[in-house]
PDB file of C-alpha atoms in Angstrom:
ATOM      1  CA  MET A  16       8.192 -18.457 -96.210  1.00  0.00           C
ATOM      2  CA  LYS A  17       8.794 -21.366 -93.823  1.00  0.00           C
ATOM      3  CA  LYS A  18      12.170 -19.872 -92.906  1.00  0.00           C
ATOM      4  CA  ILE A  19      10.596 -16.471 -92.218  1.00  0.00           C
ATOM      5  CA  LEU A  20       7.908 -18.031 -89.985  1.00  0.00           C
ATOM      6  CA  ALA A  21      10.536 -20.006 -88.082  1.00  0.00           C
ATOM      7  CA  ILE A  22      12.575 -16.857 -87.469  1.00  0.00           C
ATOM      8  CA  LEU A  23       9.506 -14.949 -86.281  1.00  0.00           C
ATOM      9  CA  CYS A  24       8.560 -17.742 -83.861  1.00  0.00           C
ATOM     10  CA  ALA A  25      12.082 -17.852 -82.483  1.00  0.00           C
ATOM     11  CA  LEU A  26      12.143 -14.103 -81.943  1.00  0.00           C
ATOM     12  CA  THR A  27       8.738 -14.243 -80.223  1.00  0.00           C
ATOM     13  CA  LEU A  28      10.022 -16.939 -77.864  1.00  0.00           C
ATOM     14  CA  VAL A  29      13.163 -14.905 -77.048  1.00  0.00           C
ATOM     15  CA  PHE A  30      11.118 -11.770 -76.250  1.00  0.00           C
ATOM     16  CA  ALA A  31       8.771 -13.817 -74.084  1.00  0.00           C
ATOM     17  CA  LEU A  32      11.635 -15.330 -72.111  1.00  0.00           C
ATOM     18  CA  CYS A  33      13.269 -11.910 -71.697  1.00  0.00           C
ATOM     19  CA  ALA A  34      10.002 -10.475 -70.429  1.00  0.00           C
ATOM     20  CA  CYS A  35       9.687 -13.255 -67.866  1.00  0.00           C
ATOM     21  CA  GLY A  36      13.286 -12.860 -66.735  1.00  0.00           C
ATOM     22  CA  ASN A  37      12.945  -9.106 -66.282  1.00  0.00           C
ATOM     23  CA  SER A  38       9.581  -9.143 -64.545  1.00  0.00           C
ATOM     24  CA  THR A  39       9.445  -6.444 -61.806  1.00  0.00           C
ATOM     25  CA  ALA A  40       5.841  -6.728 -60.693  1.00  0.00           C
ATOM     26  CA  PRO A  41       5.501  -4.814 -57.383  1.00  0.00           C
ATOM     27  CA  ALA A  42       5.290  -6.920 -54.235  1.00  0.00           C
ATOM     28  CA  ALA A  43       1.904  -6.928 -52.587  1.00  0.00           C
ATOM     29  CA  SER A  44       1.679  -4.627 -49.572  1.00  0.00           C
ATOM     30  CA  THR A  45       1.726  -6.491 -46.263  1.00  0.00           C
ATOM     31  CA  ASP A  46       0.591  -3.524 -44.165  1.00  0.00           C
ATOM     32  CA  SER A  47      -3.018  -4.647 -44.020  1.00  0.00           C
ATOM     33  CA  ALA A  48      -1.979  -8.215 -43.255  1.00  0.00           C
ATOM     34  CA  THR A  49       0.606  -7.439 -40.574  1.00  0.00           C
ATOM     35  CA  VAL A  50      -0.375  -8.378 -37.040  1.00  0.00           C
ATOM     36  CA  TYR A  51       1.712  -6.800 -34.293  1.00  0.00           C
ATOM     37  CA  ASN A  52       2.273  -8.580 -30.999  1.00  0.00           C
ATOM     38  CA  VAL A  53       2.558  -6.348 -27.941  1.00  0.00           C
ATOM     39  CA  GLY A  54       3.286  -7.434 -24.394  1.00  0.00           C
ATOM     40  CA  VAL A  55       2.136  -5.378 -21.406  1.00  0.00           C
ATOM     41  CA  CYS A  56       3.732  -5.873 -17.999  1.00  0.00           C
ATOM     42  CA  GLN A  57       1.842  -4.077 -15.221  1.00  0.00           C
ATOM     43  CA  LEU A  58       3.460  -4.064 -11.795  1.00  0.00           C
ATOM     44  CA  VAL A  59       0.351  -4.371  -9.664  1.00  0.00           C
ATOM     45  CA  GLN A  60      -3.391  -4.048  -9.920  1.00  0.00           C
ATOM     46  CA  HIS A  61      -4.664  -0.725  -8.625  1.00  0.00           C
ATOM     47  CA  VAL A  62      -6.859   1.933 -10.157  1.00  0.00           C
ATOM     48  CA  ALA A  63      -4.164   4.291 -11.484  1.00  0.00           C
ATOM     49  CA  LEU A  64      -2.155   1.602 -13.253  1.00  0.00           C
ATOM     50  CA  ASP A  65      -5.334  -0.106 -14.460  1.00  0.00           C
ATOM     51  CA  LYS A  66      -6.437   3.152 -16.093  1.00  0.00           C
ATOM     52  CA  ALA A  67      -3.055   3.621 -17.753  1.00  0.00           C
ATOM     53  CA  THR A  68      -3.189   0.123 -19.228  1.00  0.00           C
ATOM     54  CA  GLU A  69      -6.773   0.687 -20.339  1.00  0.00           C
ATOM     55  CA  GLY A  70      -5.796   3.893 -22.133  1.00  0.00           C
ATOM     56  CA  PHE A  71      -2.865   2.170 -23.841  1.00  0.00           C
ATOM     57  CA  VAL A  72      -4.954  -0.755 -25.070  1.00  0.00           C
ATOM     58  CA  THR A  73      -7.720   1.561 -26.263  1.00  0.00           C
ATOM     59  CA  ALA A  74      -5.329   3.765 -28.248  1.00  0.00           C
ATOM     60  CA  LEU A  75      -3.652   0.849 -30.018  1.00  0.00           C
ATOM     61  CA  THR A  76      -6.982  -0.818 -30.736  1.00  0.00           C
ATOM     62  CA  ASP A  77      -8.375   2.463 -32.066  1.00  0.00           C
ATOM     63  CA  LYS A  78      -5.411   2.767 -34.418  1.00  0.00           C
ATOM     64  CA  LEU A  79      -4.752  -0.838 -35.459  1.00  0.00           C
ATOM     65  CA  GLY A  80      -7.935  -2.784 -34.785  1.00  0.00           C
ATOM     66  CA  ASP A  81      -7.401  -6.471 -35.535  1.00  0.00           C
ATOM     67  CA  GLN A  82      -3.810  -5.821 -36.583  1.00  0.00           C
ATOM     68  CA  VAL A  83      -2.624  -5.846 -32.978  1.00  0.00           C
ATOM     69  CA  LYS A  84      -2.660  -8.556 -30.337  1.00  0.00           C
ATOM     70  CA  ILE A  85      -2.028  -7.292 -26.813  1.00  0.00           C
ATOM     71  CA  ASN A  86      -1.028  -9.656 -24.023  1.00  0.00           C
ATOM     72  CA  VAL A  87      -1.571  -7.951 -20.636  1.00  0.00           C
ATOM     73  CA  GLN A  88       0.191  -9.546 -17.660  1.00  0.00           C
ATOM     74  CA  ASN A  89       0.096  -8.433 -14.017  1.00  0.00           C
ATOM     75  CA  ALA A  90       3.057  -9.016 -11.699  1.00  0.00           C
ATOM     76  CA  ALA A  91       1.032  -8.745  -8.474  1.00  0.00           C
ATOM     77  CA  GLY A  92       3.510  -6.238  -7.039  1.00  0.00           C
ATOM     78  CA  ASP A  93       6.561  -8.489  -7.371  1.00  0.00           C
ATOM     79  CA  SER A  94       9.642  -7.253  -9.241  1.00  0.00           C
ATOM     80  CA  ALA A  95      10.877 -10.802  -9.834  1.00  0.00           C
ATOM     81  CA  THR A  96       7.592 -11.618 -11.517  1.00  0.00           C
ATOM     82  CA  CYS A  97       8.061  -8.568 -13.757  1.00  0.00           C
ATOM     83  CA  ALA A  98      11.362 -10.077 -14.897  1.00  0.00           C
ATOM     84  CA  THR A  99       9.674 -13.406 -15.626  1.00  0.00           C
ATOM     85  CA  ILE A 100       6.899 -11.737 -17.610  1.00  0.00           C
ATOM     86  CA  VAL A 101       9.173  -9.626 -19.796  1.00  0.00           C
ATOM     87  CA  GLY A 102      11.520 -12.570 -20.250  1.00  0.00           C
ATOM     88  CA  THR A 103       8.623 -14.479 -21.785  1.00  0.00           C
ATOM     89  CA  PHE A 104       7.809 -11.517 -24.026  1.00  0.00           C
ATOM     90  CA  VAL A 105      11.416 -11.462 -25.255  1.00  0.00           C
ATOM     91  CA  SER A 106      11.375 -15.211 -25.910  1.00  0.00           C
ATOM     92  CA  ASP A 107       8.141 -14.790 -27.844  1.00  0.00           C
ATOM     93  CA  GLU A 108       9.809 -12.029 -29.899  1.00  0.00           C
ATOM     94  CA  VAL A 109       7.021  -9.526 -29.380  1.00  0.00           C
ATOM     95  CA  ASP A 110       7.154  -6.364 -31.465  1.00  0.00           C
ATOM     96  CA  LEU A 111       6.930  -4.001 -28.493  1.00  0.00           C
ATOM     97  CA  ILE A 112       6.816  -4.106 -24.688  1.00  0.00           C
ATOM     98  CA  MET A 113       4.783  -1.670 -22.603  1.00  0.00           C
ATOM     99  CA  ALA A 114       5.969  -1.475 -19.005  1.00  0.00           C
ATOM    100  CA  ASN A 115       3.499   0.007 -16.539  1.00  0.00           C
ATOM    101  CA  ALA A 116       5.361   1.316 -13.430  1.00  0.00           C
ATOM    102  CA  THR A 117       9.048   1.621 -12.669  1.00  0.00           C
ATOM    103  CA  PRO A 118       9.938  -1.976 -11.634  1.00  0.00           C
ATOM    104  CA  ALA A 119       8.283  -3.244 -14.822  1.00  0.00           C
ATOM    105  CA  LEU A 120      10.310  -0.764 -16.896  1.00  0.00           C
ATOM    106  CA  GLN A 121      13.549  -1.715 -15.149  1.00  0.00           C
ATOM    107  CA  ALA A 122      12.852  -5.403 -15.764  1.00  0.00           C
ATOM    108  CA  ALA A 123      12.144  -4.758 -19.447  1.00  0.00           C
ATOM    109  CA  GLN A 124      15.312  -2.694 -19.864  1.00  0.00           C
ATOM    110  CA  ALA A 125      17.355  -5.511 -18.318  1.00  0.00           C
ATOM    111  CA  ALA A 126      15.720  -8.113 -20.563  1.00  0.00           C
ATOM    112  CA  THR A 127      16.286  -6.585 -24.016  1.00  0.00           C
ATOM    113  CA  ASN A 128      18.206  -3.837 -25.763  1.00  0.00           C
ATOM    114  CA  SER A 129      16.546  -4.384 -29.143  1.00  0.00           C
ATOM    115  CA  ILE A 130      12.769  -4.680 -28.684  1.00  0.00           C
ATOM    116  CA  PRO A 131      11.169  -1.213 -28.348  1.00  0.00           C
ATOM    117  CA  ILE A 132      10.022  -0.512 -24.791  1.00  0.00           C
ATOM    118  CA  LEU A 133       7.500   2.135 -23.761  1.00  0.00           C
ATOM    119  CA  GLY A 134       6.897   2.976 -20.127  1.00  0.00           C
ATOM    120  CA  THR A 135       3.956   4.622 -18.472  1.00  0.00           C
ATOM    121  CA  SER A 136       3.267   5.636 -14.867  1.00  0.00           C
ATOM    122  CA  ILE A 137       6.992   6.387 -14.567  1.00  0.00           C
ATOM    123  CA  THR A 138       7.860   9.453 -12.535  1.00  0.00           C
ATOM    124  CA  GLU A 139      11.397  10.230 -13.755  1.00  0.00           C
ATOM    125  CA  TYR A 140      13.078   8.161 -16.473  1.00  0.00           C
ATOM    126  CA  GLY A 141      16.608   9.274 -15.710  1.00  0.00           C
ATOM    127  CA  VAL A 142      16.268   7.989 -12.158  1.00  0.00           C
ATOM    128  CA  ALA A 143      14.368   4.837 -13.120  1.00  0.00           C
ATOM    129  CA  LEU A 144      16.922   3.811 -15.770  1.00  0.00           C
ATOM    130  CA  GLY A 145      20.066   5.126 -14.100  1.00  0.00           C
ATOM    131  CA  LEU A 146      20.778   7.546 -16.949  1.00  0.00           C
ATOM    132  CA  GLU A 147      23.299  10.339 -16.499  1.00  0.00           C
ATOM    133  CA  ASN A 148      22.632  13.747 -18.061  1.00  0.00           C
ATOM    134  CA  PHE A 149      19.116  12.720 -19.025  1.00  0.00           C
ATOM    135  CA  ASP A 150      17.681  15.342 -21.395  1.00  0.00           C
ATOM    136  CA  GLY A 151      14.229  13.978 -22.192  1.00  0.00           C
ATOM    137  CA  LYS A 152      15.394  11.289 -24.636  1.00  0.00           C
ATOM    138  CA  THR A 153      16.931   8.067 -23.379  1.00  0.00           C
ATOM    139  CA  GLY A 154      19.123   7.270 -26.404  1.00  0.00           C
ATOM    140  CA  ILE A 155      18.299   3.580 -25.913  1.00  0.00           C
ATOM    141  CA  ASN A 156      15.334   1.385 -26.817  1.00  0.00           C
ATOM    142  CA  VAL A 157      13.112   3.064 -24.230  1.00  0.00           C
ATOM    143  CA  SER A 158      10.683   5.971 -24.179  1.00  0.00           C
ATOM    144  CA  GLY A 159       7.193   6.586 -22.795  1.00  0.00           C
ATOM    145  CA  THR A 160       5.110   8.841 -20.591  1.00  0.00           C
ATOM    146  CA  SER A 161       5.560  10.255 -17.096  1.00  0.00           C
ATOM    147  CA  ASP A 162       2.990  10.534 -14.315  1.00  0.00           C
ATOM    148  CA  LEU A 163       4.803  13.345 -12.520  1.00  0.00           C
ATOM    149  CA  ALA A 164       2.701  16.310 -11.438  1.00  0.00           C
ATOM    150  CA  PRO A 165       4.733  19.414 -10.484  1.00  0.00           C
ATOM    151  CA  LEU A 166       6.130  18.834  -7.013  1.00  0.00           C
ATOM    152  CA  ASP A 167       6.255  22.532  -6.221  1.00  0.00           C
ATOM    153  CA  GLY A 168       2.539  22.519  -7.043  1.00  0.00           C
ATOM    154  CA  GLN A 169       1.985  19.642  -4.620  1.00  0.00           C
ATOM    155  CA  ALA A 170       3.730  21.659  -1.914  1.00  0.00           C
ATOM    156  CA  ASP A 171       1.490  24.609  -2.758  1.00  0.00           C
ATOM    157  CA  VAL A 172      -1.617  22.436  -2.270  1.00  0.00           C
ATOM    158  CA  LEU A 173      -0.420  21.300   1.151  1.00  0.00           C
ATOM    159  CA  ALA A 174       0.423  24.853   2.229  1.00  0.00           C
ATOM    160  CA  GLU A 175      -2.894  26.196   0.942  1.00  0.00           C
ATOM    161  CA  LEU A 176      -4.907  23.687   2.944  1.00  0.00           C
ATOM    162  CA  PHE A 177      -2.742  23.490   6.066  1.00  0.00           C
ATOM    163  CA  PRO A 178      -1.042  26.865   6.591  1.00  0.00           C
ATOM    164  CA  ASP A 179      -1.016  26.434  10.384  1.00  0.00           C
ATOM    165  CA  ALA A 180       0.696  23.032  10.402  1.00  0.00           C
ATOM    166  CA  SER A 181       4.303  22.962  11.514  1.00  0.00           C
ATOM    167  CA  THR A 182       5.437  19.388  10.780  1.00  0.00           C
ATOM    168  CA  VAL A 183       5.031  17.289   7.623  1.00  0.00           C
ATOM    169  CA  GLY A 184       5.803  13.583   7.467  1.00  0.00           C
ATOM    170  CA  ILE A 185       6.525  12.084   4.055  1.00  0.00           C
ATOM    171  CA  LEU A 186       5.549   8.441   3.753  1.00  0.00           C
ATOM    172  CA  TYR A 187       6.897   6.227   0.947  1.00  0.00           C
ATOM    173  CA  CYS A 188       8.261   2.829  -0.056  1.00  0.00           C
ATOM    174  CA  SER A 189      12.057   2.648   0.125  1.00  0.00           C
ATOM    175  CA  ALA A 190      12.111   0.071  -2.701  1.00  0.00           C
ATOM    176  CA  GLU A 191      10.753   2.565  -5.248  1.00  0.00           C
ATOM    177  CA  ALA A 192      13.495   4.771  -6.715  1.00  0.00           C
ATOM    178  CA  ASN A 193      11.063   7.267  -8.159  1.00  0.00           C
ATOM    179  CA  SER A 194       9.395   7.743  -4.780  1.00  0.00           C
ATOM    180  CA  LYS A 195      12.763   8.624  -3.282  1.00  0.00           C
ATOM    181  CA  TYR A 196      13.313  11.122  -6.105  1.00  0.00           C
ATOM    182  CA  GLN A 197       9.979  12.808  -5.363  1.00  0.00           C
ATOM    183  CA  VAL A 198      10.747  13.009  -1.657  1.00  0.00           C
ATOM    184  CA  GLU A 199      14.142  14.582  -2.287  1.00  0.00           C
ATOM    185  CA  THR A 200      12.566  17.071  -4.697  1.00  0.00           C
ATOM    186  CA  ILE A 201       9.536  18.168  -2.667  1.00  0.00           C
ATOM    187  CA  THR A 202      11.312  18.394   0.704  1.00  0.00           C
ATOM    188  CA  PRO A 203      13.065  21.729  -0.007  1.00  0.00           C
ATOM    189  CA  PHE A 204       9.818  23.159  -1.391  1.00  0.00           C
ATOM    190  CA  LEU A 205       8.065  22.318   1.871  1.00  0.00           C
ATOM    191  CA  GLU A 206      10.960  23.537   4.012  1.00  0.00           C
ATOM    192  CA  ALA A 207      10.929  26.841   2.122  1.00  0.00           C
ATOM    193  CA  LYS A 208       7.322  27.253   3.296  1.00  0.00           C
ATOM    194  CA  GLY A 209       8.422  26.895   6.910  1.00  0.00           C
ATOM    195  CA  TYR A 210       7.566  23.241   7.571  1.00  0.00           C
ATOM    196  CA  THR A 211       9.748  20.799   9.445  1.00  0.00           C
ATOM    197  CA  VAL A 212       9.908  17.731   7.205  1.00  0.00           C
ATOM    198  CA  LYS A 213      10.755  14.149   8.073  1.00  0.00           C
ATOM    199  CA  ALA A 214      10.652  11.071   5.825  1.00  0.00           C
ATOM    200  CA  TYR A 215       9.228   7.707   6.891  1.00  0.00           C
ATOM    201  CA  THR A 216       9.881   4.613   4.796  1.00  0.00           C
ATOM    202  CA  PHE A 217       8.372   1.155   4.647  1.00  0.00           C
ATOM    203  CA  ALA A 218      10.018  -1.739   2.802  1.00  0.00           C
ATOM    204  CA  ASP A 219       6.829  -3.395   1.614  1.00  0.00           C
ATOM    205  CA  SER A 220       3.155  -3.784   2.482  1.00  0.00           C
ATOM    206  CA  ASN A 221       3.919  -5.679   5.694  1.00  0.00           C
ATOM    207  CA  ASP A 222       5.088  -2.641   7.658  1.00  0.00           C
ATOM    208  CA  VAL A 223       2.881   0.056   6.119  1.00  0.00           C
ATOM    209  CA  ALA A 224       0.479   0.280   9.068  1.00  0.00           C
ATOM    210  CA  ALA A 225       3.217   0.476  11.704  1.00  0.00           C
ATOM    211  CA  VAL A 226       5.211   3.134   9.836  1.00  0.00           C
ATOM    212  CA  THR A 227       2.036   5.140   9.167  1.00  0.00           C
ATOM    213  CA  ALA A 228       1.178   5.069  12.870  1.00  0.00           C
ATOM    214  CA  THR A 229       4.611   6.447  13.795  1.00  0.00           C
ATOM    215  CA  ALA A 230       4.352   9.178  11.165  1.00  0.00           C
ATOM    216  CA  CYS A 231       0.899  10.170  12.409  1.00  0.00           C
ATOM    217  CA  ASP A 232       2.098  10.357  16.003  1.00  0.00           C
ATOM    218  CA  GLU A 233       4.916  12.747  15.075  1.00  0.00           C
ATOM    219  CA  ASN A 234       3.359  15.073  12.463  1.00  0.00           C
ATOM    220  CA  ASP A 235       0.483  17.448  11.804  1.00  0.00           C
ATOM    221  CA  VAL A 236      -0.014  16.380   8.180  1.00  0.00           C
ATOM    222  CA  LEU A 237       1.396  13.678   5.888  1.00  0.00           C
ATOM    223  CA  TYR A 238       2.409  13.721   2.246  1.00  0.00           C
ATOM    224  CA  ILE A 239       2.587  10.553   0.125  1.00  0.00           C
ATOM    225  CA  PRO A 240       4.163  10.832  -3.344  1.00  0.00           C
ATOM    226  CA  THR A 241       3.181   8.770  -6.360  1.00  0.00           C
ATOM    227  CA  ASP A 242       4.052   5.353  -4.950  1.00  0.00           C
ATOM    228  CA  ASN A 243       2.723   2.001  -6.153  1.00  0.00           C
ATOM    229  CA  THR A 244       3.107   0.187  -2.838  1.00  0.00           C
ATOM    230  CA  ALA A 245       1.316   2.978  -0.979  1.00  0.00           C
ATOM    231  CA  ALA A 246      -1.456   3.011  -3.581  1.00  0.00           C
ATOM    232  CA  ASN A 247      -1.912  -0.719  -3.163  1.00  0.00           C
ATOM    233  CA  CYS A 248      -2.106  -0.220   0.628  1.00  0.00           C
ATOM    234  CA  ALA A 249      -4.251   2.932   0.639  1.00  0.00           C
ATOM    235  CA  GLU A 250      -6.988   1.340   2.719  1.00  0.00           C
ATOM    236  CA  ALA A 251      -4.512   0.234   5.393  1.00  0.00           C
ATOM    237  CA  ILE A 252      -3.032   3.742   5.527  1.00  0.00           C
ATOM    238  CA  LYS A 253      -6.476   5.313   5.801  1.00  0.00           C
ATOM    239  CA  ASN A 254      -7.421   2.985   8.637  1.00  0.00           C
ATOM    240  CA  VAL A 255      -4.520   4.369  10.671  1.00  0.00           C
ATOM    241  CA  ALA A 256      -4.469   8.035   9.655  1.00  0.00           C
ATOM    242  CA  LEU A 257      -8.192   8.812   9.739  1.00  0.00           C
ATOM    243  CA  PRO A 258      -8.767   7.707  13.379  1.00  0.00           C
ATOM    244  CA  ALA A 259      -5.575   9.569  14.313  1.00  0.00           C
ATOM    245  CA  GLY A 260      -7.021  12.740  12.801  1.00  0.00           C
ATOM    246  CA  VAL A 261      -4.034  13.308  10.508  1.00  0.00           C
ATOM    247  CA  PRO A 262      -4.793  14.496   6.949  1.00  0.00           C
ATOM    248  CA  ILE A 263      -2.814  13.239   3.962  1.00  0.00           C
ATOM    249  CA  VAL A 264      -1.980  15.114   0.762  1.00  0.00           C
ATOM    250  CA  CYS A 265      -1.203  12.679  -2.049  1.00  0.00           C
ATOM    251  CA  GLY A 266       0.785  12.677  -5.256  1.00  0.00           C
ATOM    252  CA  GLU A 267      -2.026  11.362  -7.441  1.00  0.00           C
ATOM    253  CA  GLU A 268      -5.779  10.994  -7.643  1.00  0.00           C
ATOM    254  CA  ASN A 269      -6.300   7.306  -6.977  1.00  0.00           C
ATOM    255  CA  LEU A 270      -4.089   7.224  -3.899  1.00  0.00           C
ATOM    256  CA  CYS A 271      -5.992  10.274  -2.651  1.00  0.00           C
ATOM    257  CA  ALA A 272      -9.305   8.520  -3.302  1.00  0.00           C
ATOM    258  CA  GLY A 273      -8.161   5.824  -0.907  1.00  0.00           C
ATOM    259  CA  CYS A 274      -6.490   7.637   1.965  1.00  0.00           C
ATOM    260  CA  GLY A 275      -5.983  11.314   1.187  1.00  0.00           C
ATOM    261  CA  VAL A 276      -7.771  14.617   1.446  1.00  0.00           C
ATOM    262  CA  ALA A 277      -6.346  16.415  -1.593  1.00  0.00           C
ATOM    263  CA  THR A 278      -3.969  16.155  -4.535  1.00  0.00           C
ATOM    264  CA  LEU A 279      -2.676  17.854  -7.649  1.00  0.00           C
ATOM    265  CA  SER A 280      -3.257  15.060 -10.128  1.00  0.00           C
ATOM    266  CA  ILE A 281      -3.135  13.900 -13.721  1.00  0.00           C
ATOM    267  CA  SER A 282      -5.289  11.472 -15.709  1.00  0.00           C
ATOM    268  CA  TYR A 283      -3.636   8.046 -15.857  1.00  0.00           C
ATOM    269  CA  TYR A 284      -5.973   7.032 -18.663  1.00  0.00           C
ATOM    270  CA  ASP A 285      -4.706   9.969 -20.717  1.00  0.00           C
ATOM    271  CA  ILE A 286      -1.019   9.153 -20.275  1.00  0.00           C
ATOM    272  CA  GLY A 287      -1.762   5.508 -21.075  1.00  0.00           C
ATOM    273  CA  TYR A 288      -3.565   6.593 -24.238  1.00  0.00           C
ATOM    274  CA  ALA A 289      -0.626   8.828 -25.197  1.00  0.00           C
ATOM    275  CA  THR A 290       1.689   5.833 -24.725  1.00  0.00           C
ATOM    276  CA  GLY A 291      -0.524   3.830 -27.074  1.00  0.00           C
ATOM    277  CA  LEU A 292      -0.224   6.535 -29.729  1.00  0.00           C
ATOM    278  CA  MET A 293       3.571   6.386 -29.341  1.00  0.00           C
ATOM    279  CA  ALA A 294       3.404   2.616 -29.805  1.00  0.00           C
ATOM    280  CA  TYR A 295       1.423   3.099 -33.004  1.00  0.00           C
ATOM    281  CA  GLU A 296       4.087   5.418 -34.400  1.00  0.00           C
ATOM    282  CA  ILE A 297       6.765   2.821 -33.645  1.00  0.00           C
ATOM    283  CA  LEU A 298       4.872  -0.189 -35.006  1.00  0.00           C
ATOM    284  CA  ALA A 299       3.110   1.275 -38.018  1.00  0.00           C
ATOM    285  CA  ASN A 300       5.336   4.174 -39.018  1.00  0.00           C
ATOM    286  CA  GLY A 301       8.786   3.001 -37.960  1.00  0.00           C
ATOM    287  CA  ALA A 302       9.496   5.724 -35.407  1.00  0.00           C
ATOM    288  CA  ASP A 303      12.810   5.313 -33.567  1.00  0.00           C
ATOM    289  CA  VAL A 304      12.012   4.821 -29.889  1.00  0.00           C
ATOM    290  CA  SER A 305      15.477   5.979 -28.819  1.00  0.00           C
ATOM    291  CA  THR A 306      14.837   9.488 -30.177  1.00  0.00           C
ATOM    292  CA  MET A 307      11.262   9.884 -28.922  1.00  0.00           C
ATOM    293  CA  GLU A 308      10.842  12.509 -26.194  1.00  0.00           C
ATOM    294  CA  ILE A 309       9.357  11.415 -22.879  1.00  0.00           C
ATOM    295  CA  GLN A 310       5.832  12.831 -22.792  1.00  0.00           C
ATOM    296  CA  TYR A 311       4.141  14.454 -19.792  1.00  0.00           C
ATOM    297  CA  ALA A 312       0.519  15.025 -18.845  1.00  0.00           C
ATOM    298  CA  PRO A 313      -0.795  18.202 -20.499  1.00  0.00           C
ATOM    299  CA  GLN A 314      -2.863  19.379 -17.524  1.00  0.00           C
ATOM    300  CA  PHE A 315      -3.171  19.023 -13.766  1.00  0.00           C
ATOM    301  CA  THR A 316      -6.228  19.268 -11.536  1.00  0.00           C
ATOM    302  CA  LYS A 317      -6.567  20.158  -7.856  1.00  0.00           C
ATOM    303  CA  GLU A 318      -8.852  17.475  -6.422  1.00  0.00           C
ATOM    304  CA  TYR A 319     -10.209  16.493  -3.029  1.00  0.00           C
ATOM    305  CA  ASN A 320     -11.676  13.453  -1.309  1.00  0.00           C
ATOM    306  CA  ALA A 321     -15.028  14.705  -0.021  1.00  0.00           C
ATOM    307  CA  ALA A 322     -15.581  11.919   2.518  1.00  0.00           C
ATOM    308  CA  ASN A 323     -12.139  12.204   4.099  1.00  0.00           C
ATOM    309  CA  CYS A 324     -12.291  15.999   4.132  1.00  0.00           C
ATOM    310  CA  GLU A 325     -15.627  15.870   5.943  1.00  0.00           C
ATOM    311  CA  ALA A 326     -14.337  13.355   8.469  1.00  0.00           C
ATOM    312  CA  LEU A 327     -11.328  15.536   9.243  1.00  0.00           C
ATOM    313  CA  ASN A 328     -13.108  18.918   9.007  1.00  0.00           C
ATOM    314  CA  VAL A 329     -10.938  20.043   6.101  1.00  0.00           C
ATOM    315  CA  THR A 330     -12.388  22.835   3.964  1.00  0.00           C
ATOM    316  CA  VAL A 331     -11.099  23.170   0.395  1.00  0.00           C
ATOM    317  CA  PRO A 332     -11.244  26.245  -1.876  1.00  0.00           C
ATOM    318  CA  ALA A 333     -13.792  26.456  -4.667  1.00  0.00           C
ATOM    319  CA  ASP A 334     -11.280  25.579  -7.420  1.00  0.00           C
ATOM    320  CA  TYR A 335     -10.823  22.024  -6.135  1.00  0.00           C
ATOM    321  CA  VAL A 336     -12.768  19.260  -7.889  1.00  0.00           C
ATOM    322  CA  ALA A 337     -14.281  16.368  -5.946  1.00  0.00           C
ATOM    323  CA  ILE A 338     -12.896  12.955  -6.857  1.00  0.00           C
ATOM    324  CA  GLY A 339     -15.746  11.013  -8.433  1.00  0.00           C
TER     325      GLY A 339
END
């Protein structure tokens, strides 16, 4: 009997040790405990970019709540500062970078080829990133949303409001690649409508007023594309163009609210929010940023600046919406 008990105890011990050695208890899920770190680099503070950042932050917070920490940094309009900001994000090994405006995106692309980057308020990604044969996907660690409203539609707005004008001056910052792209794209649309078109460039905010004055002297109406430097200097542009009696059609709502009379515009909050949803797919669901299509605004609205229209005696059709 003692021998039988000894054998049974030995067998019990062997089975117990085997059970411990072969334990395959599932690992606890870390999804609920994961906190994602996201860095936002915004080129400059103005209403359009502010709304895009707000939409992005809201979307990610809606989706992830306390599981995301978002560090928003503003470069005060300086490309070198963008590089410093994204360099810090890379050193901190953030999980994702959101770049708001083209210089911020270019700085982020130069800083890392591994951390996912999402842009917003970017007009044309192929131009901004120097990509050849761009087909809507970058093939690198970059995707995002575009703020481009149809440029043929912008030309239609100008022609609808100013059919009797003969000359159009296009005002933009020469340092912004996407502004140059818009100018090159809209110019033939305007010329096809019979306008004589001339471009006027300023290098930075220091010569905006002087260049605007020259453009006003030489043209019946001005067009300003989506341009961050112009948007940041909208008041200075208005202070020249309004007394000169020269109306301005703008590439987006917030620039128009400052110095324009009309625009075909998108919602920057909406494209920012869409960018946040893309970020969620990357962070939470493992989406591959390199294969994500660039997204565009789903709708466009013809809008007008009531105060500037009144000051310049510009009458808009009934389908235009006043900028609030």
